[in-house]
CSV table of C-alpha atoms and ligand atoms in Angstrom, one decimal:
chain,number,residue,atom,x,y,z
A,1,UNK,CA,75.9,116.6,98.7
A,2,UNK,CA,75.7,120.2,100.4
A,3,UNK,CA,78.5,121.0,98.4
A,4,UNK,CA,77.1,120.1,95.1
A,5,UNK,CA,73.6,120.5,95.3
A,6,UNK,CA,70.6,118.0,95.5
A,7,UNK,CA,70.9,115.1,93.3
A,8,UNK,CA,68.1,115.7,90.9
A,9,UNK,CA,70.3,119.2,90.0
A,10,UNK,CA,72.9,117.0,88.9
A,11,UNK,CA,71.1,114.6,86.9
A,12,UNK,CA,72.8,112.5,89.3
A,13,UNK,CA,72.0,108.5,88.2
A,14,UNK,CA,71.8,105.6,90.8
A,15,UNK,CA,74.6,102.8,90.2
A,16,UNK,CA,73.9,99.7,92.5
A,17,UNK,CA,72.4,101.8,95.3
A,18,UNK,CA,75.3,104.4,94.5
A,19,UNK,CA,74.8,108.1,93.0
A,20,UNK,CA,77.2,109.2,90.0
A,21,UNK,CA,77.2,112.4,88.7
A,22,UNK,CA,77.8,113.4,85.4
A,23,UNK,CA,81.6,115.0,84.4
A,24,UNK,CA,79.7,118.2,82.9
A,25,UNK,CA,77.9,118.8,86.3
A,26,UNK,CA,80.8,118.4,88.2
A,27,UNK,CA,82.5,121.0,86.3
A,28,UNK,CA,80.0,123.4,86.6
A,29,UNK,CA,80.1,123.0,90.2
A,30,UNK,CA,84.0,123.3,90.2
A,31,UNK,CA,83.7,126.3,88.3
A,32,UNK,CA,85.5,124.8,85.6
A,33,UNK,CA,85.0,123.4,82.1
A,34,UNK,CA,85.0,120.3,80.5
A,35,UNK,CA,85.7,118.4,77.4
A,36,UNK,CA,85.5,115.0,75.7
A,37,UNK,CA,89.0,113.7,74.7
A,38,UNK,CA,87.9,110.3,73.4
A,39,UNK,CA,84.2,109.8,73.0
A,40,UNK,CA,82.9,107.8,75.5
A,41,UNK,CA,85.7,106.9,76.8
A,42,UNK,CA,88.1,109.8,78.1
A,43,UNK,CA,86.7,113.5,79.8
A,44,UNK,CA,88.4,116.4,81.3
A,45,UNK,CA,87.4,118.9,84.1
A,46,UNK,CA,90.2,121.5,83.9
A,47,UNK,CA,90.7,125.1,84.6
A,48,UNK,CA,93.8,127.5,85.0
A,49,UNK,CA,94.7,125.4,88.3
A,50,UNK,CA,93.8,122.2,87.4
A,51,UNK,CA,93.2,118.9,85.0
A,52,UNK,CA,91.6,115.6,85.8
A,53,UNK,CA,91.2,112.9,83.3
A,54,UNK,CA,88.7,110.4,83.8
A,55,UNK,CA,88.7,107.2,82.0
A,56,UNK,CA,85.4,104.9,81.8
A,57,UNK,CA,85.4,101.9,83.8
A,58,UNK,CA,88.7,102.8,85.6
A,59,UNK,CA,89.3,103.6,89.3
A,60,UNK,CA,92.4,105.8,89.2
A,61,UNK,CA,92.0,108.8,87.2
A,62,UNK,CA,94.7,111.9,86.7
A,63,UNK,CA,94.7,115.4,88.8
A,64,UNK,CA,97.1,117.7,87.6
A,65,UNK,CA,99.8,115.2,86.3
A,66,UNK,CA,99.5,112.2,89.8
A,67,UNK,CA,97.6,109.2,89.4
A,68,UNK,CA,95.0,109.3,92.3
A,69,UNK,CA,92.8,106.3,93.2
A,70,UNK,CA,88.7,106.4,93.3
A,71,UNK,CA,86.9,104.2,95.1
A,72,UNK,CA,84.4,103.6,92.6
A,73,UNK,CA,85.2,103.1,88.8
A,74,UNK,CA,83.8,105.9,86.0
A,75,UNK,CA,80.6,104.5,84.4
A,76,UNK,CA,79.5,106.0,80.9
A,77,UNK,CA,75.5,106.4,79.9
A,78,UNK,CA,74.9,108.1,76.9
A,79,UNK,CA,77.9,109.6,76.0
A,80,UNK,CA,78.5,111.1,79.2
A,81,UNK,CA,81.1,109.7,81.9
A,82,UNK,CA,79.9,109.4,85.6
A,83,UNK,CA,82.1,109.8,88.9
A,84,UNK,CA,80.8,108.4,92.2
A,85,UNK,CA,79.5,111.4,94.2
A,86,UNK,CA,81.0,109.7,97.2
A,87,UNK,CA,84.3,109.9,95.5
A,88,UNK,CA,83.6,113.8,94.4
A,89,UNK,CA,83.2,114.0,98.5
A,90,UNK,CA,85.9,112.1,99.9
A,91,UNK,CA,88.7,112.3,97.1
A,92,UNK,CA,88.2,114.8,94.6
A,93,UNK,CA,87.4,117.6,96.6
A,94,UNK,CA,89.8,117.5,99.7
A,95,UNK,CA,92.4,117.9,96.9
A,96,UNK,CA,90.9,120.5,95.0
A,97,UNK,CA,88.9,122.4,97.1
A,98,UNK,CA,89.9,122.0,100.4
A,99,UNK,CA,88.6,124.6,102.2
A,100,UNK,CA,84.9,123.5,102.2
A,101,UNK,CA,86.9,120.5,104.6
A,102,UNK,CA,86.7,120.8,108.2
A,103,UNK,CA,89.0,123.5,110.2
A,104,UNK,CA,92.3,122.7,109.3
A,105,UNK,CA,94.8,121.1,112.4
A,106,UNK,CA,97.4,122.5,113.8
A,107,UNK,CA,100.6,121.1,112.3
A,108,UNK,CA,103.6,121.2,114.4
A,109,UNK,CA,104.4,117.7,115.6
A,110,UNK,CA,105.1,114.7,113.7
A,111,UNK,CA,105.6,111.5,114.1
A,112,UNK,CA,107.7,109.5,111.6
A,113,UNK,CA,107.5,105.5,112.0
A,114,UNK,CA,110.0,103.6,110.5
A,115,UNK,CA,108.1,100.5,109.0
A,116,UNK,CA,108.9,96.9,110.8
A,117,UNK,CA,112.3,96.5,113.1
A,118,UNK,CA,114.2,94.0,115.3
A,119,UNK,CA,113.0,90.6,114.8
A,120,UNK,CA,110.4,92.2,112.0
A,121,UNK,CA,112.8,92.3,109.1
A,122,UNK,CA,110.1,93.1,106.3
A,123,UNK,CA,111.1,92.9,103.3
A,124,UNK,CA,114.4,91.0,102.2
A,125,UNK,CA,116.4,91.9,98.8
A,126,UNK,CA,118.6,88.3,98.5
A,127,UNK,CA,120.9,90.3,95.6
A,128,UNK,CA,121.3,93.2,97.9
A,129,UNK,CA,121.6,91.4,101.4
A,130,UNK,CA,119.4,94.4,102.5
A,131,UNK,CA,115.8,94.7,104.8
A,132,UNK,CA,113.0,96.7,104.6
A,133,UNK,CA,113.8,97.5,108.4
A,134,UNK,CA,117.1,99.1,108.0
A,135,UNK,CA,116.3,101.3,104.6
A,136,UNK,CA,113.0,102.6,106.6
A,137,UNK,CA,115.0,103.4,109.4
A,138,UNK,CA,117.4,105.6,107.1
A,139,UNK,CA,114.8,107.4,105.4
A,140,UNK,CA,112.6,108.1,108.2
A,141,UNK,CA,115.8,109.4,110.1
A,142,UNK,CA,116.3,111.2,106.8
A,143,UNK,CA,112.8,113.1,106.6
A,144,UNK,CA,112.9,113.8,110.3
A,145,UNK,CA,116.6,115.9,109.6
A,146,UNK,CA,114.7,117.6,107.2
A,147,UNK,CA,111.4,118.5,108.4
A,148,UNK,CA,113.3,119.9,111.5
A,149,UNK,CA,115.3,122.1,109.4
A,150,UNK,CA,111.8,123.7,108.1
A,151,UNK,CA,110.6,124.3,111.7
A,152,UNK,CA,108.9,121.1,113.0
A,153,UNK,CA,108.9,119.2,116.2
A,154,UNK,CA,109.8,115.2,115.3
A,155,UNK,CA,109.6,112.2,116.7
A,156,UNK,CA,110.1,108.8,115.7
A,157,UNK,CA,108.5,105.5,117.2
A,158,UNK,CA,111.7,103.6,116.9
A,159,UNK,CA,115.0,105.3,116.5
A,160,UNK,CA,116.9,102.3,116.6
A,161,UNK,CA,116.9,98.5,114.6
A,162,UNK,CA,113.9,97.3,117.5
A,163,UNK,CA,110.3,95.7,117.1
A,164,UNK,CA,107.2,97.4,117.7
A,165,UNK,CA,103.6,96.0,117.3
A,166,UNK,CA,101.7,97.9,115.0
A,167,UNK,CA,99.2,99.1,117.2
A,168,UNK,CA,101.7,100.5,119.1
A,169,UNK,CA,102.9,103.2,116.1
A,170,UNK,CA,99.8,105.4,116.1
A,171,UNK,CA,99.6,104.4,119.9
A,172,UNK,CA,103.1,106.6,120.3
A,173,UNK,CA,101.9,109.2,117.8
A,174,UNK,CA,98.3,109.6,120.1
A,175,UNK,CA,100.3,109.7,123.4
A,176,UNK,CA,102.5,112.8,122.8
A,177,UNK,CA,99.5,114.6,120.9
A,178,UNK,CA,101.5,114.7,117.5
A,179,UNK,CA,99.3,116.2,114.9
A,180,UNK,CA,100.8,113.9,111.9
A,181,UNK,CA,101.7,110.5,111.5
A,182,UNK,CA,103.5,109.3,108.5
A,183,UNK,CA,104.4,105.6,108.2
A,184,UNK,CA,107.6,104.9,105.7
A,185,UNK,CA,107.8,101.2,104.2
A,186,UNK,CA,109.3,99.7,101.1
A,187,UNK,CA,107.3,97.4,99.0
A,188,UNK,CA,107.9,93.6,98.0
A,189,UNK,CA,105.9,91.7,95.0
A,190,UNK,CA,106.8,89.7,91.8
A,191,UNK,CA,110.4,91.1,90.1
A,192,UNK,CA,108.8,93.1,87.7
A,193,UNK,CA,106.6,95.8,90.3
A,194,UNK,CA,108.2,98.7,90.2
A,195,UNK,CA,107.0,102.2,91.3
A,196,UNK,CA,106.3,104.3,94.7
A,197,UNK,CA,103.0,104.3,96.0
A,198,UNK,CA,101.2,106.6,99.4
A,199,UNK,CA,98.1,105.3,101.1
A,200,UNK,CA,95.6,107.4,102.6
A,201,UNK,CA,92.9,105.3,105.0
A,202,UNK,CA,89.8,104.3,102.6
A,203,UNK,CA,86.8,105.7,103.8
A,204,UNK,CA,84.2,103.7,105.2
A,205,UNK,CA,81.5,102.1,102.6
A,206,UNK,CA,84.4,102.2,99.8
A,207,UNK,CA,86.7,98.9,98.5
A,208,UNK,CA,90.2,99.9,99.3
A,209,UNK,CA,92.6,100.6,96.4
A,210,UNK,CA,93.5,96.7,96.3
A,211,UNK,CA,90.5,94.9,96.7
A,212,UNK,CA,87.6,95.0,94.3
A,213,UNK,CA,84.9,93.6,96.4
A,214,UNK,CA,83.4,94.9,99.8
A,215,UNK,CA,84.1,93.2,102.6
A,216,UNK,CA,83.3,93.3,106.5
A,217,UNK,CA,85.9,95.9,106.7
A,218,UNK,CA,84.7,98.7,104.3
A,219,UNK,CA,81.5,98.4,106.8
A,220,UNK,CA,83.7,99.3,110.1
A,221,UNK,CA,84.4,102.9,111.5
A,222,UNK,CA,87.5,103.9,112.1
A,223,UNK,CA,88.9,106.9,114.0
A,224,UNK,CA,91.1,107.5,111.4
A,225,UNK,CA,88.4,108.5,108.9
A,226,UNK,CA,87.4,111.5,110.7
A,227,UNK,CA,90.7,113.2,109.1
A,228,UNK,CA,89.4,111.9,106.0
A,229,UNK,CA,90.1,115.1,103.6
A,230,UNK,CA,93.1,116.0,105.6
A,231,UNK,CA,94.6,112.3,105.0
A,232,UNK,CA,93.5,112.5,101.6
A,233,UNK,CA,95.3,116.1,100.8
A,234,UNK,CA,98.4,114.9,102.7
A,235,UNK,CA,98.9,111.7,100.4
A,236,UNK,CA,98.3,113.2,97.3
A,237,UNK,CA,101.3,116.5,98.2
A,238,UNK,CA,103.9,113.3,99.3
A,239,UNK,CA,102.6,111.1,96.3
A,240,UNK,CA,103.1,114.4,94.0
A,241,UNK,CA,106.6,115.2,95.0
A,242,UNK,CA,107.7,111.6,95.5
A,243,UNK,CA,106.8,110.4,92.1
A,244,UNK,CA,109.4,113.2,90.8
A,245,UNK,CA,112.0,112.3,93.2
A,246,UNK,CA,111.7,108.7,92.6
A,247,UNK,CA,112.2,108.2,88.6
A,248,UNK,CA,110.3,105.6,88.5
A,249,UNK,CA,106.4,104.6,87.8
A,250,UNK,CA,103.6,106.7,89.8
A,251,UNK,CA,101.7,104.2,91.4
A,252,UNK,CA,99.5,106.4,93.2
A,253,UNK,CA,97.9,108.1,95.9
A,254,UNK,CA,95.6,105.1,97.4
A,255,UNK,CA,93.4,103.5,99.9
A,256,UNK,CA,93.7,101.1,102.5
A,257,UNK,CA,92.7,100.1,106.1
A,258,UNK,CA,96.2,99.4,107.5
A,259,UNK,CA,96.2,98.8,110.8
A,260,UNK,CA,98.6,101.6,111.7
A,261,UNK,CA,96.1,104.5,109.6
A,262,UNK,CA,93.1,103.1,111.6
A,263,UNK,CA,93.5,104.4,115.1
A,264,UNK,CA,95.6,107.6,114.7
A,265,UNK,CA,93.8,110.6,116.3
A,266,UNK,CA,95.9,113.4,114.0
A,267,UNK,CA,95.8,112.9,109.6
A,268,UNK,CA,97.9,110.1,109.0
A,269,UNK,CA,99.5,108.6,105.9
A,270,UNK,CA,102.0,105.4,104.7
A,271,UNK,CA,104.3,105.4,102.2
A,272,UNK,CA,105.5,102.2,100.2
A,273,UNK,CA,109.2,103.9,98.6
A,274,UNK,CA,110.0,101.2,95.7
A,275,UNK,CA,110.4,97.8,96.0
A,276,UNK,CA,113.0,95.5,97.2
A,277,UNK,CA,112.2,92.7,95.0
A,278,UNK,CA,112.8,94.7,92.1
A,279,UNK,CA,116.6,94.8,91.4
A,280,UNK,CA,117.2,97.7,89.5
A,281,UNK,CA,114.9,99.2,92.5
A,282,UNK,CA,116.9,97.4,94.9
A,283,UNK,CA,120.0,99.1,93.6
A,284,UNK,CA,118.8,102.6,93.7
A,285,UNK,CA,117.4,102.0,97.2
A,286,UNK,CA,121.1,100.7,98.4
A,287,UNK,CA,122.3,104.3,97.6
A,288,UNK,CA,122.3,106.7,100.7
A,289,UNK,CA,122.0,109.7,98.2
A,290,UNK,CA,118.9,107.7,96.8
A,291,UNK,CA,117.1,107.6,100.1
A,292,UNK,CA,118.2,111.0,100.7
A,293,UNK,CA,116.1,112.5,97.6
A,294,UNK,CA,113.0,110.3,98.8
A,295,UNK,CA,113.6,111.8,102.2
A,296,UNK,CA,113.4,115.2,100.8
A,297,UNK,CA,110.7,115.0,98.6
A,298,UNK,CA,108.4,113.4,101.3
A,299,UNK,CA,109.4,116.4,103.6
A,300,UNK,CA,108.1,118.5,100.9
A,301,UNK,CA,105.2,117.1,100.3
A,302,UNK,CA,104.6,117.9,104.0
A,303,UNK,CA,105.7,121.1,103.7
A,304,UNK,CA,103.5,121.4,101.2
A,305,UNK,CA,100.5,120.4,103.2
A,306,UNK,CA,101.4,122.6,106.0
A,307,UNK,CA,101.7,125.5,103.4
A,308,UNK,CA,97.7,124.6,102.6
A,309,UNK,CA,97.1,124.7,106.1
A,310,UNK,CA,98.4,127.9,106.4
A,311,UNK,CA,96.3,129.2,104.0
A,312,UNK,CA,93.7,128.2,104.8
A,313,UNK,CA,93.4,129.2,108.4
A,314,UNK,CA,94.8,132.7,107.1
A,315,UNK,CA,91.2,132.6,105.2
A,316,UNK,CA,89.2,132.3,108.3
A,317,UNK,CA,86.9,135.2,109.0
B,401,ZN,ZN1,106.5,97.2,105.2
């Protein structure tokens, strides 16, 4: 709330013992304006930089063309739409104004963990005869050729087809001091789910992207969270550039406590490339010039991120 002022400045409302603020307050605070695209329904915040659409009752709203996922949902009260001032905090603003965030890491290490491995197969395509082991291998292997190409140190916790327990990822990543850690999975669900997908870790007191209750979880602290803003910056770059690459549906930047986001000292993201089960999906993730342009957009999207950093320490008195 230092950021935005006190709450009775914002006409901020109480929710369920949480504060909203109103979509024209907000704005004001951004610096930006605001207008009502459906009435009651649909606002915008936008400026020369940026657009986010929020829709009432919903969770994931739009910032500048990538679905990103709240942790509350948008209420409406008298015509006006509402956004969780926690979410304003711990989404919304890492993204858009991140340099009211902490002082930005150093980013010169990273470590790229290939999802599953030996007798963890993951996620099996029947059609294909392939596993979520081997394709995450490839594409991790992939993004580390790249991201060394634009200057950085990597290293992989498995560079060959064996199993690792999961606390043993960001276990690898802590030990050698790496200052990013990027899990790389491929998703399985019914044969119609389709779409790429990067989770951030959900900050405490806040339902994960997936669950709609709270549960003992959402009450727990995790190291993780300390990097919340840079986690939350770094998902939505790789979401952003991996949506293009991927021609297919944006599922979005999200939340959730997996187990290897929760211990990682350094900001930490996973990301779910397409799904196996799906088999036009499938296909595409069969072809090595495929996984290639997922590679290369997720090695953007940190380049991206290390651009911001960049920046921002440049701006340091
Ligand atoms: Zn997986």
């Amino acid at each position: 709330m230092l950021f935005l002022g006190s709450a009775a400045e914002l006409a901020a409302i109480d929710v369920k013992g949480v504060y909203y603020i109103p979509v024209s307050k907000i704005a004001r605070r951004f610096g930006m304006k605001y207008k009502t695209t459906i009435p009651k329904k649909r606002q915008q915040i936008y400026s020369s930089n940026f657009s986010m659409t929020f829709d009432v009752h919903r969770r994931d709203m739009d910032l500048n063309g990538v679905k990103v996922w709240l942790g509350d949902p948008v209420v409406e009260m008298g015509g006006l739409l509402y956004v969780s001032s926690r979410d304003i905090e711990k989404t919304i603003t890492p993204i858009v104004f991140p340099k009211v965030s902490n002082v930005p890491p150093p980013l010169r290490h990273i470590m790229i963990d290939p999802g599953h491995g030996g007798k963890d197969k993951g996620a099996i395509s029947k059609t294909f005869g392939v596993f979520e082991k081997n394709l995450t291998l490839d594409i991790s292997s992939r993004i580390a050729a790249y991201l060394r190409k634009m200057g950085f140190k990597v290293s992989l916790t498995r560079y060959k087809d064996v199993f690792l327990e999961l606390p043993e990822r960001p276990a690898k990543a802590n030990k050698v001091n790496a200052d990013l850690f990027l899990s790389i999975h491929i998703n399985a669900a019914g044969p119609s789910a389709s779409g790429v997908e990067t989770y951030s870790l959900t900050p405490k007191g806040q339902n994960s992207t997936n669950a709609s209750t709270m549960s003992v979880k959402d009450k727990r602290n995790f190291n993780g969270e300390i990097q919340n803003s840079w986690n939350t910056l770094l998902s939505y770059y790789i979401q952003s550039e991996l949506k293009e690459a991927a021609s297919s549906s944006d599922r979005g930047s999200k939340r959730a406590r997996f187990a290897v986001l929760q211990d990682g000292k350094m900001p930490a993201a996973l990301v779910e490339c397409g799904f196996i089960s799906n088999n036009a999906e499938a296909r595409k993730l069969c072809s090595a010039s495929y996984r290639d342009s997922l590679a290369k957009a997720i090695a953007n999207g940190i380049f991206r991120y290390s651009k911001t950093l960049k920046r921002l320490n440049n701006q340091k008195p």
